[in-house]
């Protein structure tokens, strides 16, 4: 459908999850002429409705026909996403996959709208978006790498329970109330260990889209020149990631240490980041908290400091990873449908 026409029909898979809810909220503020949302999820969501621009759309427990729809947005967990994607490709319906299930496939464009050439989006039958923490790191690292190259980096990611969606938020809420009331911790139904008032290292090696190995592999493709790198895995030899589960409801944060290939001072880095799309860097503001980042469309950066020499930098970032993913998905959809 070309710009200027109306009546977009959008299928929303995983419609009652936290990501899908943020996608709807982002769409509310955009000019896409959406006529109908076709939401579906598991049978547990049957009876729920999606409110959009004054209309209510009932959530189905089965995938609707994808023939003739203008866009399929996949906001489900990785497992169920694959069937939705296959059905979209068969129906020749443009598809944006937010599940992370195909981010490791070099045959599928993995894109951050703020960093991508629009030509890589137009006409693509399937587009993959990176997991939220990867997206946040890419938005911050890309302008610095473009300016001064990258020798090595290390990051410690602090992950909130929102990584598990509504179930994670509910689990932390129940555990917190139980411990404050001096009751037994509820039976675990989301995480492998209790999460309230505790910090837990997350798995180093995993096939999940947000694992450390996948984050490095995806990030490699998103940095300047990364997708054309002759030897996949180059970033893994230069980067180290550690992920920690923290008892916060929303947003993620990270400490990031960088060694560039060419001299780059903290002042120059702050200036570059302050102009980067999708990033807010105010040198006069206090370091942003995870709470500050909640609901923000940007990555918040603070405490950009030199670490000695001309090529060492250290910074802190906070980002609402779910919100960033929703914004990126809608941005890509607008480009794919030629509405921006």
XYZ file of C-alpha atoms in Angstrom:
340
model
C 0.000 0.000 0.000
C 1.500 3.380 -0.961
C 1.475 6.516 1.156
C -1.746 8.437 0.859
C -3.980 5.371 0.805
C -5.987 4.331 3.817
C -7.295 1.206 5.415
C -4.264 -0.710 6.691
C -5.054 -4.108 8.196
C -2.401 -5.189 10.698
C -2.141 -8.632 12.278
C -0.669 -8.563 15.793
C 0.644 -11.903 17.061
C 1.103 -12.247 20.820
C -1.297 -9.347 21.206
C -1.646 -9.334 24.993
C 2.061 -9.386 25.869
C 4.038 -6.393 27.121
C 5.777 -5.843 23.776
C 2.538 -5.899 21.795
C 0.947 -3.461 24.242
C 3.830 -1.060 23.687
C 3.557 -1.524 19.920
C -0.111 -0.485 20.106
C 0.828 2.528 22.224
C 3.501 3.615 19.722
C 1.095 3.141 16.807
C -1.424 5.393 18.591
C 0.963 8.311 18.212
C 1.847 7.713 14.573
C 0.113 8.702 11.339
C -0.221 5.218 9.879
C -3.800 4.974 8.546
C -4.704 1.778 10.400
C -8.266 0.627 9.758
C -8.190 -2.681 11.585
C -6.024 -4.520 14.123
C -6.325 -8.317 13.993
C -4.933 -9.424 17.374
C -4.413 -13.013 18.431
C -2.699 -14.807 21.295
C -3.031 -18.031 23.262
C -6.349 -19.257 24.590
C -5.403 -17.788 27.994
C -6.073 -14.346 26.490
C -9.453 -15.222 25.019
C -12.006 -12.578 25.958
C -9.486 -9.753 26.151
C -9.641 -6.765 23.813
C -7.156 -4.372 22.250
C -8.131 -0.709 22.411
C -6.876 1.375 19.501
C -7.964 4.856 18.492
C -11.345 4.523 20.119
C -12.051 1.073 18.741
C -12.015 -2.313 20.459
C -10.639 -5.369 18.711
C -11.306 -8.779 20.265
C -8.269 -10.979 20.817
C -8.619 -14.280 19.008
C -7.021 -17.549 20.080
C -6.260 -18.592 16.492
C -4.303 -16.936 13.727
C -6.577 -15.067 11.295
C -6.214 -15.438 7.562
C -3.162 -13.502 6.436
C -4.270 -13.141 2.850
C -4.606 -9.491 1.920
C -3.297 -8.065 5.207
C -0.844 -5.204 4.939
C 1.488 -6.157 7.786
C 2.143 -8.919 10.315
C 3.833 -7.884 13.570
C 5.188 -10.882 15.497
C 5.457 -10.157 19.227
C 5.269 -13.740 20.484
C 8.034 -15.769 22.185
C 10.517 -17.355 19.735
C 8.895 -20.804 19.550
C 5.397 -19.812 18.370
C 6.839 -17.075 16.148
C 8.200 -19.466 13.547
C 4.778 -20.749 12.499
C 3.409 -17.206 12.218
C 6.381 -16.184 10.083
C 5.962 -19.190 7.774
C 2.276 -18.395 7.327
C 3.061 -14.743 6.560
C 5.604 -15.684 3.924
C 3.151 -18.095 2.296
C 0.495 -15.370 2.237
C 3.032 -12.842 0.892
C 2.230 -10.516 3.789
C 5.062 -8.197 4.906
C 6.296 -9.375 8.297
C 8.311 -7.758 11.099
C 9.612 -10.342 13.547
C 10.171 -8.964 17.053
C 10.571 -12.380 18.683
C 14.295 -12.764 18.052
C 13.700 -16.224 16.600
C 15.475 -15.414 13.315
C 18.015 -12.815 14.395
C 20.833 -15.333 13.848
C 19.787 -16.027 10.252
C 22.002 -14.170 7.808
C 19.294 -14.581 5.153
C 16.949 -12.301 7.116
C 17.730 -8.567 7.422
C 18.403 -7.701 11.085
C 17.722 -3.992 11.352
C 17.687 -1.026 13.684
C 15.685 1.675 11.957
C 17.864 4.523 13.251
C 20.981 2.819 11.806
C 19.634 1.161 8.661
C 19.595 2.299 5.074
C 15.910 2.550 4.056
C 16.672 0.575 0.892
C 17.337 -2.500 3.046
C 13.773 -2.283 4.364
C 11.771 -1.538 1.221
C 10.488 -4.655 -0.459
C 11.803 -7.057 2.179
C 9.213 -9.799 2.813
C 10.601 -10.416 6.309
C 12.512 -8.129 8.666
C 13.954 -9.146 12.027
C 14.497 -6.758 14.907
C 17.122 -7.393 17.585
C 16.294 -8.087 21.221
C 15.899 -4.959 23.332
C 19.285 -5.008 25.128
C 21.064 -5.569 21.810
C 19.137 -2.659 20.333
C 20.188 -0.367 23.192
C 23.856 -1.348 22.901
C 23.788 -0.910 19.113
C 22.326 2.599 19.299
C 25.106 3.660 21.685
C 28.055 1.785 20.179
C 27.333 2.481 16.500
C 28.069 6.241 16.523
C 31.237 5.717 18.568
C 32.475 2.906 16.319
C 31.717 4.988 13.231
C 33.760 7.830 14.706
C 36.770 5.992 16.132
C 36.570 2.262 15.390
C 36.472 -0.475 18.015
C 39.382 -2.345 19.536
C 37.496 -4.051 22.359
C 34.632 -3.548 24.764
C 33.051 -5.104 27.827
C 29.598 -4.646 29.270
C 27.623 -5.745 32.285
C 23.905 -5.842 31.530
C 21.421 -5.384 34.358
C 18.150 -7.012 33.288
C 14.760 -6.287 34.821
C 12.044 -8.925 35.135
C 10.217 -7.353 32.185
C 12.435 -9.560 30.010
C 9.885 -12.295 30.815
C 6.900 -10.073 30.032
C 3.853 -9.798 32.252
C 4.637 -13.133 33.903
C 7.984 -11.782 35.088
C 6.468 -8.589 36.446
C 3.739 -10.552 38.224
C 6.302 -12.939 39.698
C 8.404 -10.137 41.189
C 5.289 -8.431 42.550
C 4.052 -11.592 44.277
C 7.466 -12.410 45.742
C 7.997 -8.858 46.997
C 4.619 -8.725 48.736
C 5.186 -12.157 50.284
C 8.602 -11.276 51.684
C 7.464 -7.887 53.014
C 4.536 -9.627 54.714
C 6.861 -12.331 56.070
C 5.019 -15.038 54.163
C 6.432 -17.948 52.206
C 7.681 -17.122 48.726
C 5.096 -18.249 46.128
C 5.827 -21.311 44.031
C 8.078 -20.438 41.118
C 6.239 -20.345 37.786
C 8.354 -17.982 35.686
C 11.997 -17.898 36.785
C 14.209 -20.752 37.946
C 15.026 -18.984 41.218
C 13.345 -16.267 43.317
C 14.033 -12.759 41.998
C 12.805 -10.370 44.698
C 15.547 -8.548 46.648
C 18.277 -10.507 44.889
C 20.657 -10.408 41.928
C 21.297 -13.521 39.861
C 23.809 -14.086 37.036
C 22.087 -15.135 33.840
C 23.254 -18.002 31.643
C 26.467 -17.372 29.710
C 25.704 -19.769 26.866
C 22.208 -20.228 25.525
C 20.324 -20.345 22.242
C 17.813 -17.793 23.494
C 17.676 -14.522 21.500
C 18.759 -12.447 24.510
C 21.645 -14.690 25.589
C 25.113 -13.208 25.752
C 26.347 -15.196 22.747
C 23.386 -14.155 20.599
C 23.690 -10.546 21.759
C 27.307 -10.418 20.565
C 26.459 -12.117 17.260
C 23.523 -9.787 16.594
C 25.450 -6.715 17.685
C 28.210 -7.635 15.258
C 25.750 -7.358 12.368
C 24.399 -4.001 13.530
C 27.644 -2.082 13.965
C 29.053 -0.137 10.999
C 30.204 -2.617 8.346
C 29.379 -5.570 10.572
C 26.889 -7.310 8.287
C 29.491 -7.379 5.508
C 32.328 -8.581 7.730
C 34.307 -11.347 5.976
C 34.693 -13.364 9.173
C 31.590 -13.693 11.369
C 32.571 -13.772 15.010
C 35.011 -10.858 14.942
C 33.103 -9.018 17.666
C 33.096 -12.059 19.916
C 36.894 -11.866 19.968
C 36.762 -8.198 20.977
C 33.737 -8.039 23.241
C 32.692 -9.484 26.582
C 29.192 -9.464 28.034
C 27.849 -10.442 31.407
C 24.142 -10.359 32.223
C 22.639 -10.065 35.691
C 18.991 -10.374 36.724
C 18.137 -7.510 39.114
C 14.923 -7.020 41.137
C 13.518 -4.174 39.029
C 10.150 -4.240 37.274
C 11.008 -2.418 34.046
C 13.929 -1.211 31.948
C 17.506 -2.447 31.708
C 20.850 -0.796 32.324
C 24.493 -1.408 31.498
C 27.982 -0.327 32.358
C 30.037 -0.194 29.174
C 33.816 0.069 28.792
C 35.205 0.750 25.319
C 38.638 0.926 23.783
C 38.566 2.630 20.403
C 41.048 2.243 17.562
C 41.498 5.985 17.128
C 41.653 8.688 19.801
C 38.255 9.727 21.153
C 37.897 11.835 24.267
C 34.963 11.683 26.658
C 33.912 15.158 25.537
C 33.959 14.102 21.881
C 32.025 10.928 22.732
C 29.368 12.919 24.602
C 29.003 15.281 21.663
C 28.692 12.393 19.212
C 26.129 10.611 21.368
C 24.082 13.768 21.922
C 23.518 13.921 18.148
C 22.914 10.202 17.625
C 19.366 9.094 16.732
C 17.669 7.123 19.457
C 20.054 8.340 22.170
C 19.809 11.030 24.837
C 23.071 12.163 26.412
C 22.963 15.218 28.659
C 26.349 15.853 30.302
C 24.778 18.215 32.834
C 22.115 15.764 34.033
C 22.586 13.123 36.740
C 23.249 9.577 35.574
C 19.916 8.152 34.381
C 18.246 5.407 36.393
C 16.271 2.436 35.149
C 13.170 4.205 36.410
C 14.091 7.302 34.366
C 14.218 5.135 31.250
C 10.777 3.559 31.741
C 8.570 4.513 28.809
C 11.340 6.394 26.985
C 11.748 6.000 23.231
C 15.505 6.582 23.578
C 18.527 5.086 25.301
C 19.611 7.355 28.159
C 23.380 7.741 28.529
C 25.355 9.282 31.387
C 28.713 9.275 33.136
C 30.788 9.236 29.953
C 34.372 9.319 31.246
C 37.913 8.714 30.035
C 39.592 5.637 31.497
C 43.149 6.666 30.778
C 45.016 7.169 27.538
C 43.360 8.506 24.404
C 41.218 5.538 23.468
C 39.537 4.363 26.686
C 35.949 5.285 27.552
C 33.463 4.237 30.197
C 29.759 5.044 30.255
C 26.433 4.105 31.802
C 23.193 3.576 29.921
C 19.594 2.878 30.867
C 16.858 1.834 28.458
C 13.326 0.508 28.428
C 14.173 -2.438 26.182
C 10.544 -3.355 25.535
C 9.669 0.193 24.528
C 12.763 0.446 22.294
C 11.760 -2.780 20.544
C 8.239 -1.466 19.957
C 9.501 1.839 18.554
C 11.960 0.060 16.286
C 9.283 -2.319 15.007
C 6.887 0.513 14.165
C 9.658 2.587 12.554
C 10.589 -0.354 10.327
C 6.937 -0.982 9.517
C 6.456 2.631 8.455
C 9.463 2.424 6.153
C 8.413 -0.953 4.768
C 4.930 0.394 4.000
C 6.401 3.637 2.601
C 4.835 5.907 5.171
C 7.980 7.794 6.175
